[in-house]
XYZ file of C-alpha atoms in Angstrom:
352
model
C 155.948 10.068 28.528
C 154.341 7.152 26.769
C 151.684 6.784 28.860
C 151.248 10.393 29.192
C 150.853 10.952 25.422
C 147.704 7.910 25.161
C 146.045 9.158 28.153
C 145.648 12.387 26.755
C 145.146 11.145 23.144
C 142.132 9.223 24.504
C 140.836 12.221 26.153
C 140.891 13.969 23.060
C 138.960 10.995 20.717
C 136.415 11.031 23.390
C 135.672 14.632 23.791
C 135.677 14.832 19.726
C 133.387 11.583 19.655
C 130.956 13.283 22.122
C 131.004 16.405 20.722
C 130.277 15.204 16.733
C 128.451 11.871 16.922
C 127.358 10.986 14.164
C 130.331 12.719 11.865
C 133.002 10.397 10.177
C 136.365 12.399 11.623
C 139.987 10.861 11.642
C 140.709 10.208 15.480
C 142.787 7.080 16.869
C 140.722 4.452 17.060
C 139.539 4.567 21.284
C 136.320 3.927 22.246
C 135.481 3.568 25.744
C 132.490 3.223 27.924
C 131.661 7.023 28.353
C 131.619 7.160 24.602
C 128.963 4.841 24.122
C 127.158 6.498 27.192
C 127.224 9.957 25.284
C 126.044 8.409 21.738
C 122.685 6.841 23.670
C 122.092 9.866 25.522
C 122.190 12.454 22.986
C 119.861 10.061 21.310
C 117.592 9.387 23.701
C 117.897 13.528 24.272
C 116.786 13.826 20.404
C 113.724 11.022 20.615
C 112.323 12.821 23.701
C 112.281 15.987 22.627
C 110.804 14.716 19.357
C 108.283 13.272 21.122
C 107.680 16.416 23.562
C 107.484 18.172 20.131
C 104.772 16.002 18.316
C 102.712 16.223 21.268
C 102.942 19.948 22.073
C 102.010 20.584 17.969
C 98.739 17.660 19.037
C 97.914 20.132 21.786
C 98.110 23.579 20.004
C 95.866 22.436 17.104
C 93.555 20.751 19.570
C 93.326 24.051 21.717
C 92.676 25.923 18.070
C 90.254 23.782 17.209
C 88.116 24.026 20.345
C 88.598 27.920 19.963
C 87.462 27.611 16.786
C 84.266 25.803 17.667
C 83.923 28.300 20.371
C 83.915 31.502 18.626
C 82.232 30.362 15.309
C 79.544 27.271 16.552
C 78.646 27.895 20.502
C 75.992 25.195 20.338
C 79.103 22.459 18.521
C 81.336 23.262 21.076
C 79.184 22.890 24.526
C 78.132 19.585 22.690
C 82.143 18.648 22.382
C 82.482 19.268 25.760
C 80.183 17.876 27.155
C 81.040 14.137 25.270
C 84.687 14.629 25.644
C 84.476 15.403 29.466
C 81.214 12.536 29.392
C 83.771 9.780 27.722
C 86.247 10.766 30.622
C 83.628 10.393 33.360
C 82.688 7.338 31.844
C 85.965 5.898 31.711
C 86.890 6.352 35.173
C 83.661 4.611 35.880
C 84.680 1.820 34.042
C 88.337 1.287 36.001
C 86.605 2.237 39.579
C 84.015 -0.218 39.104
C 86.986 -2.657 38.147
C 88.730 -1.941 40.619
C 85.930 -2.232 43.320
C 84.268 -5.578 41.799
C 88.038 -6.784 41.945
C 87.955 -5.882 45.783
C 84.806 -7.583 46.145
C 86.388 -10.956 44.759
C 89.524 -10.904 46.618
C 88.782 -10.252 49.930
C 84.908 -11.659 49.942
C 83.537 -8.681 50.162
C 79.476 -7.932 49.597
C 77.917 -5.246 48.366
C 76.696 -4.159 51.954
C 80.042 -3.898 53.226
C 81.337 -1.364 50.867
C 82.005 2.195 51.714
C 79.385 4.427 50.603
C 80.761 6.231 47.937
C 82.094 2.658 46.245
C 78.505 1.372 46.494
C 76.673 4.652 45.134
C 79.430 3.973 42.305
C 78.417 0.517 41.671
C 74.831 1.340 41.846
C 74.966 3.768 39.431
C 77.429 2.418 37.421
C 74.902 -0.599 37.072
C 71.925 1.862 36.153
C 74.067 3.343 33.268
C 74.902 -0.165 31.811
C 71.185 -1.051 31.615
C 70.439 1.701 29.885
C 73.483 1.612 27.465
C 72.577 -1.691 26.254
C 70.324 -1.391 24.081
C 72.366 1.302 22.287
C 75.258 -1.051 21.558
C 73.309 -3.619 20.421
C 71.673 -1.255 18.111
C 75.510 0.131 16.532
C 76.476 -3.877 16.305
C 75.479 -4.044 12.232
C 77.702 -2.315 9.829
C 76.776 1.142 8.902
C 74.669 1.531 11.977
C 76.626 4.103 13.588
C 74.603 7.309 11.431
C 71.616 5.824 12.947
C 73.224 5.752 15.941
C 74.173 9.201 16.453
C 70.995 10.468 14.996
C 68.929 8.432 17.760
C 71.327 10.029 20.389
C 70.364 13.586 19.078
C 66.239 12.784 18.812
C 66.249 10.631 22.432
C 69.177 12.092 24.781
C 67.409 11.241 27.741
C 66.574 7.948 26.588
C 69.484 6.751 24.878
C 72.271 8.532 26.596
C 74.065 8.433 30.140
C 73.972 10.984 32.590
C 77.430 11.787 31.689
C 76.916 12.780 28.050
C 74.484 14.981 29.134
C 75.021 19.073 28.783
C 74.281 21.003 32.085
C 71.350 22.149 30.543
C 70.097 18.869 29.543
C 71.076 17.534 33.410
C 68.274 20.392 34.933
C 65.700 19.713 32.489
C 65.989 15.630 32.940
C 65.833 16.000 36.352
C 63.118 18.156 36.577
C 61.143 16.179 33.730
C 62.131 12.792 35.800
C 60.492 14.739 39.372
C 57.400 15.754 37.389
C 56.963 12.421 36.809
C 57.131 10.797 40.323
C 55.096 13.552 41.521
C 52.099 12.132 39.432
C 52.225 9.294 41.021
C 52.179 10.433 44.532
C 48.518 10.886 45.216
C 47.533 7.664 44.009
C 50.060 5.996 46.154
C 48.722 7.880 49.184
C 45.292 6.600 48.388
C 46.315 3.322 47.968
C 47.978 2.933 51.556
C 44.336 4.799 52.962
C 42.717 1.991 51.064
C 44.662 -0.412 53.178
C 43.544 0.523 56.076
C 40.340 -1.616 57.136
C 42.818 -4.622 55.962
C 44.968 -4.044 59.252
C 44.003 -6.471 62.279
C 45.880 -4.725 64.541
C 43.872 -1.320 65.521
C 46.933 0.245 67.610
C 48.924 0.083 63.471
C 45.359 1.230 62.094
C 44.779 4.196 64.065
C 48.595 5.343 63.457
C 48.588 4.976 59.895
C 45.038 6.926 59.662
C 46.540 9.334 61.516
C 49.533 9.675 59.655
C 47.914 9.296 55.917
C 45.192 12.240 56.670
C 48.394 14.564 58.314
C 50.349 14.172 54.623
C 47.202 14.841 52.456
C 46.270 18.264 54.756
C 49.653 19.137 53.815
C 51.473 18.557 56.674
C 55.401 17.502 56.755
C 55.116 14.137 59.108
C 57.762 13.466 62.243
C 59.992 10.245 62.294
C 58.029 9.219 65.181
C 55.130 9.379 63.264
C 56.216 7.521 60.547
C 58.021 4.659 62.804
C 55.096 4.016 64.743
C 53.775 2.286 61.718
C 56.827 0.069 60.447
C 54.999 -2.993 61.401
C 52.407 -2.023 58.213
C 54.808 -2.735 55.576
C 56.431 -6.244 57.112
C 53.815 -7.994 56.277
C 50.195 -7.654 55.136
C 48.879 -5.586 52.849
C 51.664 -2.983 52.249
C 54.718 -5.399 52.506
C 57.082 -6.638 49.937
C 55.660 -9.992 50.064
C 52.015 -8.978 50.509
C 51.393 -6.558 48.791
C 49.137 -6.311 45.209
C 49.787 -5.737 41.982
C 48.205 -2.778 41.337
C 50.385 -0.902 44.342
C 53.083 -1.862 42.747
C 52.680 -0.677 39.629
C 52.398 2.972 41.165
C 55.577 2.227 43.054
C 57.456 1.294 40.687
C 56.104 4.244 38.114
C 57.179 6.591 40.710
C 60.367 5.024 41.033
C 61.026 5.361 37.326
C 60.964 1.622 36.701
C 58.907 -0.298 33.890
C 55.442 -1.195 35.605
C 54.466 -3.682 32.572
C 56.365 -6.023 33.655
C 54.738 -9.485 35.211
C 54.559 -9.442 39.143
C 57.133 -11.250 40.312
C 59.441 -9.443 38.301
C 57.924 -6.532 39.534
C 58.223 -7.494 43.532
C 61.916 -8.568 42.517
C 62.687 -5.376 41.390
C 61.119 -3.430 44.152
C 63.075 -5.129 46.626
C 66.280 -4.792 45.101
C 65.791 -1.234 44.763
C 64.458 -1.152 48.449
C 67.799 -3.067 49.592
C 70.363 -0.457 47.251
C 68.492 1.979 49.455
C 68.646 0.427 53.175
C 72.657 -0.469 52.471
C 73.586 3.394 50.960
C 71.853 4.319 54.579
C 73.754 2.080 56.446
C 76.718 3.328 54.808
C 76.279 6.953 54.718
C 75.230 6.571 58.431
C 78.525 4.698 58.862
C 80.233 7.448 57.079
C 78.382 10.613 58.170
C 76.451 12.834 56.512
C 78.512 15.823 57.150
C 81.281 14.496 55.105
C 79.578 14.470 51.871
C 79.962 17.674 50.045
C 76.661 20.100 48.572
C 76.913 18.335 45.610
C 76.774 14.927 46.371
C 74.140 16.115 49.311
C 71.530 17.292 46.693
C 72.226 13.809 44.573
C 71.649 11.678 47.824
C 68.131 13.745 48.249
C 67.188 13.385 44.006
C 68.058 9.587 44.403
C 65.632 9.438 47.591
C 62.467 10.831 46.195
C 63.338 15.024 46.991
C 63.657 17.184 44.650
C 66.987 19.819 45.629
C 66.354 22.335 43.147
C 64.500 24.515 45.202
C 66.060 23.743 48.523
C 68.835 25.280 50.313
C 71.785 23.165 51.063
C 70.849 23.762 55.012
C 67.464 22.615 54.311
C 69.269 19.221 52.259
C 71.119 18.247 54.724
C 68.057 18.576 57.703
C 65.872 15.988 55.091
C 68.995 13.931 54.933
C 69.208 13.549 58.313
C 65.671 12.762 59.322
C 65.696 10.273 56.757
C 68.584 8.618 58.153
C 66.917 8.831 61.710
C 64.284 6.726 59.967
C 65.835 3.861 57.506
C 68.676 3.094 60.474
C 65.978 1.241 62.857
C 64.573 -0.659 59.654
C 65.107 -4.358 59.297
C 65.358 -6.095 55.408
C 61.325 -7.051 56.364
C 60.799 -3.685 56.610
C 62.043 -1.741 53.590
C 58.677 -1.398 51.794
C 58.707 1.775 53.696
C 61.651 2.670 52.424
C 59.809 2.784 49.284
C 56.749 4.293 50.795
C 58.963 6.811 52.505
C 60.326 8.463 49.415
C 56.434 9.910 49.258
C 55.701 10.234 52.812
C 58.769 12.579 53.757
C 59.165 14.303 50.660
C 55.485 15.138 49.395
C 55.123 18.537 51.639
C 58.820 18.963 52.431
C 59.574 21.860 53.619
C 56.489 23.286 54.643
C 55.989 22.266 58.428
């Protein structure tokens, strides 16, 4: 009877314990295992839901906010969206290019032997830094950030990356960045006729007459037209190595790169944007063209010298393909016409 009586006294402290934590009532003094159990779970219960609680208010005034800025300020809000969506592009940048540089170092890989959609990430990732740079350096003093933000609202296209951009802002860039390469264009066409006499071999001569005079009727060239000249730009007058100042300077204004700078900076820049290109091809020949999606189609074609705005995604994909027909047989000698090729397959695209 004894033992009967505690057991069921101790049932009875523990049920009261569990029941009124945290309340000072007269039971026999038992404390068990499952008592302390219940005391840490019912506060861990109360700290969670606090916490679910704080954050739910953090979401409801953030959701009224951006209603707010909605309804009452269109213009604010597309701008708020547009950097909050930005800073998260941006920061998943930042941890995939970690995580692929940290790839890189731990199993020795190059850049050439990344997958193509890791390499397009590095490569732009690299081209967003560069142009970021000079912005932090300007926000470094104290009180610089006013000047900061007010030289991101005069110079977007200059100051800002292409995430921070509105969708607006992304058409008109692009279009205002085309415009600009297609100045270039002619000059660049004339400058490879004025090469001409400054061929020895006449079999190379009489091809690339015959292919500069097709592009300026207006006719859309063949691969095989354009290989039958790759032995022009290996060497003298239109390779990377050979070629003169004043050609590159039009390259590299059509490839959106400063042309002021001296020459060999110039021919180092114009082959490191000529290699980016030849290993993306490799890679995207590797990978296939028909697994990239419309989207990332039409970038492939801006970041080759086409503009997609007018194109179908049919017609995309066709250019796309032809171009890869072409940059596949190329050797590292050879990708001046890489560079050359950006003009020669895109100038009278589609028209046949």
């Amino acid at each position: 009877m004894a033992l009967c009586k505690r057991g069921v006294q101790c049932c009875v402290t523990t049920i009261i314990r569990c029941s009124y934590p945290f309340q000072g009532i007269a039971t026999v003094s038992t404390y068990t295992p499952i008592l302390a159990y219940s005391r840490l779970s019912v506060l861990s219960c109360r700290h969670y839901s606090l916490s679910q609680g704080r954050l739910g208010i953090f979401q409801r005034a953030s959701e009224k906010y951006e209603k707010f800025l909605e309804h009452r300020f269109p213009r604010l809000y597309i701008l708020y969206t547009t950097f909050v969506k930005g800073f998260r592009l941006m920061v998943h940048d930042v941890r995939e290019t970690k995580r692929i540089r940290m790839k890189m170092l731990t199993q020795d890989v190059s850049l050439k032997e990344l997958p193509y959609r890791e390499m397009e990430t590095i490569i732009l990732f690299r081209k967003d830094m560069i142009k970021a740079i000079p912005l932090v350096i300007i926000s470094i003093p104290p009180f610089a950030i006013i000047l900061v933000f007010t030289l991101m609202c005069l110079f977007p296209r200059q100051l800002l990356i292409r995430h921070l951009w509105t969708p607006q802002q992304q058409q008109d860039f692009q279009r205002l960045y085309h415009e600009q390469r297609c100045r270039h264009r002619e000059n660049i066409l004339k400058g490879v006729a004025w090469s001409i006499p400054h061929i020895k071999e006449w079999t190379l001569r009489s091809h690339l007459l015959t292919l500069i005079s097709k592009v300026q009727s207006g006719s859309h060239p063949s691969v095989k037209d354009i290989s039958a000249v790759r032995g022009v730009f290996s060497g003298q007058p239109l390779g990377l190595t050979g070629m003169d100042s004043v050609h590159m300077r039009l390259l590299c204004s059509h490839l959106l790169l400063n042309p002021w700078l001296p020459g060999f900076l110039l021919r180092r820049r114009l082959r490191a944007k000529a290699l980016d290109l030849l290993y993306l091809d490799q890679a995207l020949a590797t990978l296939g063209q028909g697994q990239l999606t419309d989207a990332e189609i039409r970038e492939a074609c801006y970041l080759r010298g086409l503009n997609p705005s007018s194109l179908t995604t049919s017609q995309c994909r066709e250019w796309i393909l032809q171009w890869l027909q072409l940059s596949t047989q190329l050797t590292e000698s050879e990708t001046s016409l890489l560079l050359h090729n950006m003009v020669l397959l895109s100038v009278n695209y589609p028209s046949s």
